[in-house]
CSV table of C-alpha atoms in Angstrom, one decimal:
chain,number,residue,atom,x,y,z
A,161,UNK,CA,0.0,0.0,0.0
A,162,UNK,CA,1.6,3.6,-1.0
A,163,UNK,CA,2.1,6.1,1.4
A,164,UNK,CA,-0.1,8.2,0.5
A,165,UNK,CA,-2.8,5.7,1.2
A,166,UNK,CA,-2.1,5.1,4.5
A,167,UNK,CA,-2.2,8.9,5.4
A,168,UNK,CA,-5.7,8.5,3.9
A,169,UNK,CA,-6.7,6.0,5.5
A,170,UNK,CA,-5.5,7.5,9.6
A,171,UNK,CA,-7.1,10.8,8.5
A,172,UNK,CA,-10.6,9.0,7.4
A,173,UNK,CA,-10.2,10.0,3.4
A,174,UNK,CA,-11.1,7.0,0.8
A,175,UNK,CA,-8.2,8.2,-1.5
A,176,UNK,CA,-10.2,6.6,-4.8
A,177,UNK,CA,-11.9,10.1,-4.7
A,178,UNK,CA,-9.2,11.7,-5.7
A,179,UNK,CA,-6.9,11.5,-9.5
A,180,UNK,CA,-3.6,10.2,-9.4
A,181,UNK,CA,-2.8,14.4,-9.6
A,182,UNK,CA,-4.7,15.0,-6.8
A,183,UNK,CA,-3.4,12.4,-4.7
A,184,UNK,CA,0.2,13.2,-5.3
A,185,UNK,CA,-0.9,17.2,-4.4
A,186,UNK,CA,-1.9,15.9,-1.1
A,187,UNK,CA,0.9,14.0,-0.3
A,188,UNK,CA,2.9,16.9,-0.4
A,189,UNK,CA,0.8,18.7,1.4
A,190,UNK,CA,0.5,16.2,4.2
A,191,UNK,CA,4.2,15.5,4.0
A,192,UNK,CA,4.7,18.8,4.6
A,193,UNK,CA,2.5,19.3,7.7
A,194,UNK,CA,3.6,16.1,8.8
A,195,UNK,CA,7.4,17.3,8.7
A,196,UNK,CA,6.3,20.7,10.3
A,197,UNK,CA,4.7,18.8,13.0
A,198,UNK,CA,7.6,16.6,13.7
A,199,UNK,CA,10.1,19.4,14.0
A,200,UNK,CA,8.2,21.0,16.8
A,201,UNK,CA,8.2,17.6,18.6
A,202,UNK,CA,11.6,17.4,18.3
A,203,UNK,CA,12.6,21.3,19.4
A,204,UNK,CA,10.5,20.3,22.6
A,205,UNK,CA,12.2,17.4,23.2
A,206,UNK,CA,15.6,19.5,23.0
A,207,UNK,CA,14.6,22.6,24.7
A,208,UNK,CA,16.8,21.9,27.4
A,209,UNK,CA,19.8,21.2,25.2
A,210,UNK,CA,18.6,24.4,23.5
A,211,UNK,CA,18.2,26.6,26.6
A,212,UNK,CA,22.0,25.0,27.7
A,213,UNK,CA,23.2,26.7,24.3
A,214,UNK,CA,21.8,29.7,24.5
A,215,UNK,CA,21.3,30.2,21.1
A,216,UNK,CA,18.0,32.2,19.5
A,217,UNK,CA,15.8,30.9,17.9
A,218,UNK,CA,16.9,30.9,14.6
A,219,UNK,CA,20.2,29.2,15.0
A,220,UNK,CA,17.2,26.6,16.7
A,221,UNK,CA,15.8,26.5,13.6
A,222,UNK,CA,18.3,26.1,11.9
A,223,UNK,CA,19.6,23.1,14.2
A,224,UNK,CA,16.5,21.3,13.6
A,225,UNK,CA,16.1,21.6,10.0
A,226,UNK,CA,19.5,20.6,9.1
A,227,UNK,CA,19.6,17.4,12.0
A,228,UNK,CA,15.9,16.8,11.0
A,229,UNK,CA,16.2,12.6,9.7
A,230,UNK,CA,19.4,12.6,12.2
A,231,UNK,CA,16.5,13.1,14.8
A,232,UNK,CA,14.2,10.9,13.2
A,233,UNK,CA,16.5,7.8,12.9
A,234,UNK,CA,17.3,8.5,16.2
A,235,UNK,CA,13.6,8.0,17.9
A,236,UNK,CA,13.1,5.1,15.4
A,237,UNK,CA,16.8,3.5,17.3
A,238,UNK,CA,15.0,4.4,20.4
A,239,UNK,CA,12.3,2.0,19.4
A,240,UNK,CA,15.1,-0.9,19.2
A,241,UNK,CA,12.6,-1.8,16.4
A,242,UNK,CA,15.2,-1.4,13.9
A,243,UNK,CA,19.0,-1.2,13.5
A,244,UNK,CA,21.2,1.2,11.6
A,245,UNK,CA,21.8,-2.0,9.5
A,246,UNK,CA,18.0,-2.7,9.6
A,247,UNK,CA,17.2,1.1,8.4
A,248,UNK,CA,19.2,1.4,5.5
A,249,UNK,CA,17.9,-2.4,4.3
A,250,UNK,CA,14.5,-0.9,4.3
A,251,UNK,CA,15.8,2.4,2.5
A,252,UNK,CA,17.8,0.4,0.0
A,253,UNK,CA,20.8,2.7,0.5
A,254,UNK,CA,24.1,1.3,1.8
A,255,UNK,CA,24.7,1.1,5.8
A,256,UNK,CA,27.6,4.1,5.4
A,257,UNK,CA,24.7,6.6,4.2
A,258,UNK,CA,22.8,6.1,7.4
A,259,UNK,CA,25.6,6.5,9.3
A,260,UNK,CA,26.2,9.7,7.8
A,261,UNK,CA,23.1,10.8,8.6
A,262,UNK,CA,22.9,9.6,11.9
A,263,UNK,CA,26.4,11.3,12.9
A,264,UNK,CA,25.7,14.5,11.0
A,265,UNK,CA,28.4,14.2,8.3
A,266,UNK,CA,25.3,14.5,5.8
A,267,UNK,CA,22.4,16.8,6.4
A,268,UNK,CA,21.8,17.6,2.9
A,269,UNK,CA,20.2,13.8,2.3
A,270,UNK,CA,18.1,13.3,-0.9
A,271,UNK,CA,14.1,13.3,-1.1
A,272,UNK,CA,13.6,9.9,-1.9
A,273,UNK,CA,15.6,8.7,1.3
A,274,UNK,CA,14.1,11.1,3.3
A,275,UNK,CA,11.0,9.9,2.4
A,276,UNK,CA,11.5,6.6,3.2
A,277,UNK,CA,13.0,7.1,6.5
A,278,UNK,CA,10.2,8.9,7.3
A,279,UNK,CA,7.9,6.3,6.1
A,280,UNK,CA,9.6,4.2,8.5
A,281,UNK,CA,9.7,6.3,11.2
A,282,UNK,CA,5.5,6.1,10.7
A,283,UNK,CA,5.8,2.6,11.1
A,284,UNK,CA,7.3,2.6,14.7
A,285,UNK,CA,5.4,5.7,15.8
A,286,UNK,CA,2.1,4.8,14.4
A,287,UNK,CA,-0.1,7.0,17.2
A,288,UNK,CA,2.8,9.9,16.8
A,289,UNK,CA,1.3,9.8,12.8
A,290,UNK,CA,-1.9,9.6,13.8
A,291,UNK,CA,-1.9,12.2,16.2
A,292,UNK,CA,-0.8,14.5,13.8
A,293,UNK,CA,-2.8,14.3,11.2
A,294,UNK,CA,-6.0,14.8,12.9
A,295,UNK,CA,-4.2,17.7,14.2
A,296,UNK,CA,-3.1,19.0,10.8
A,297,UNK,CA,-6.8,18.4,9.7
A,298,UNK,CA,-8.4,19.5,12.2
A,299,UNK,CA,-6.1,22.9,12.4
A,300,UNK,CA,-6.2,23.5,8.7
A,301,UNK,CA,-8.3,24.0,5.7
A,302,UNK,CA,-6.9,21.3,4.1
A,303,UNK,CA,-10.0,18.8,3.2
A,304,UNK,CA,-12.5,21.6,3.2
């Protein structure tokens, strides 16, 4: 089942009202809300480490945008659900790319990996998902 279905599915949309167009238009959109949504999880769960710094809130910003999938494939390690060896098999990327990621030699990674890591990170953190998309719904004009 694609992505895209799924986010359908937790947010109560039957995506076989929509064209292929439409559907990939609202993937984006929820992929971006989704990411939005994330980041402010994750600058919560580091305001400490943030406050330590003392650094404003754009050098925040700019922490958590470019350590975003560092952060991400961190929770899903959390989960001992899945290994560094484990992530990339399920990205289809070598174990080194991951790695780079995870250690912050790379925070410039592609959209397709991204993607998938996230997809992942969905799989361990279903009711994180979930919780934010009836959030972004509810919050937004999106399926009005």
């Amino acid at each position: 089942m694609a992505a895209i279905e799924f986010l359908c599915k937790d947010i109560g949309v039957d995506p076989r009202n929509f064209s292929k167009e439409e559907l990939l238009f609202l993937e984006a959109e929820l992929f971006f809300h989704v990411c939005n949504e994330l980041k402010l999880l994750f600058k919560e769960n580091y305001r400490n480490y943030f406050r330590l710094l003392r650094i404003n809130p754009e050098v925040e910003e700019e922490m958590i945008e470019s350590n975003f999938l560092r952060y991400v494939i961190s929770d899903i390690l959390s989960t001992e659900a899945y290994t560094l060896s484990g992530i990339a098999l399920y990205a289809r990327v070598p174990e080194e790319v991951v790695y780079e990621l995870i250690s912050g030699n790379n925070t410039n990674p592609s959209l397709s990996l991204a993607r998938k890591i996230i997809e992942l990170h969905k799989s361990v953190r279903p009711d994180v998902y979930r919780k934010i998309l009836l959030k972004v719904v509810k919050e937004s004009q999106l399926l009005k």
